[in-house]
XYZ file of C-alpha atoms in Angstrom:
74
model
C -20.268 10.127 6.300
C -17.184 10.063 4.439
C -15.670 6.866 2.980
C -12.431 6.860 5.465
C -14.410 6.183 8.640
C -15.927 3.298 6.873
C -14.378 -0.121 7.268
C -14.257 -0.687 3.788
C -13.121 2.846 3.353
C -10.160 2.115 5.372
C -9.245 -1.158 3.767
C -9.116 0.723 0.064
C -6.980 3.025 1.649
C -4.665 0.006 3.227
C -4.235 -1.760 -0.143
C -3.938 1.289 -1.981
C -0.950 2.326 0.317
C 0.332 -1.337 0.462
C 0.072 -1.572 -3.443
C 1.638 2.003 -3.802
C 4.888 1.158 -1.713
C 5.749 -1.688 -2.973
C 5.084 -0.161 -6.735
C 7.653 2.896 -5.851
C 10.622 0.300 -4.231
C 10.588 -1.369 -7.795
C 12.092 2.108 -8.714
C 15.316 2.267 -8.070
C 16.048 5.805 -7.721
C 12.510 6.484 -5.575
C 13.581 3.639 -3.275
C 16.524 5.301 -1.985
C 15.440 8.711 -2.264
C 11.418 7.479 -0.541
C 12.115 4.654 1.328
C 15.335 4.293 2.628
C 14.023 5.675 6.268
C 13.243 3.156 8.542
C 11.323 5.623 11.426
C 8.509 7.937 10.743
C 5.837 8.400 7.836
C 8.414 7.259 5.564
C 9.345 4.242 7.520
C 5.551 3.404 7.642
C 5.707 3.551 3.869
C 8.856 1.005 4.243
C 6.718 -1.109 6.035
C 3.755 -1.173 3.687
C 6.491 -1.694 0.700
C 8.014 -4.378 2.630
C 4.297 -6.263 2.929
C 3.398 -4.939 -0.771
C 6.824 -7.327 -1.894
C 6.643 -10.256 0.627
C 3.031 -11.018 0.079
C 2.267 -10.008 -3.354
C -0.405 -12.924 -3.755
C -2.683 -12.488 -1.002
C -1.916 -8.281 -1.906
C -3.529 -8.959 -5.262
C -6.348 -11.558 -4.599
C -7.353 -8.738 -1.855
C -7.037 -5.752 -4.186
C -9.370 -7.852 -6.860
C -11.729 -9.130 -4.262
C -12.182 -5.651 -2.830
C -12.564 -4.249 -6.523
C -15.298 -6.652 -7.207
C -16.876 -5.235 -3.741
C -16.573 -2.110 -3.993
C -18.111 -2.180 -7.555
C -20.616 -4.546 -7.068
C -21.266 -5.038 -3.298
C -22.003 -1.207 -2.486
């Protein structure tokens, strides 16, 4: 069974997208040319950045607590 049908496969994935959006709107030229859409995949991606920015505490206590699952918990 591969890992993205997994709940923990799927929250990687969320942080990872979470963590990645909000990484490329610190870059000024990627965040107008990636996420200045509001609608569609890109606006999804506007969304995560928006989530990555606002809550960047609870984004990193949930990236390192899911690090220290995935390498010691599985």
């Amino acid at each position: 069974v591969p890992a993205v049908y997994s709940l923990d496969g799927l929250l990687v994935f969320g942080l990872l997208l979470v963590c990645t959006c909000a990484y490329l709107r610190k870059v000024p030229r990627l965040r107008t040319w990636l996420l200045s859409e509001r609608r569609g995949i890109w606006g999804v991606c506007h969304k995560a950045a928006v989530i990555g920015t606002r809550l960047h505490v609870a984004v990193a206590v949930s990236c390192l607590l899911m690090a220290i699952y995935v390498l010691v918990g599985k």
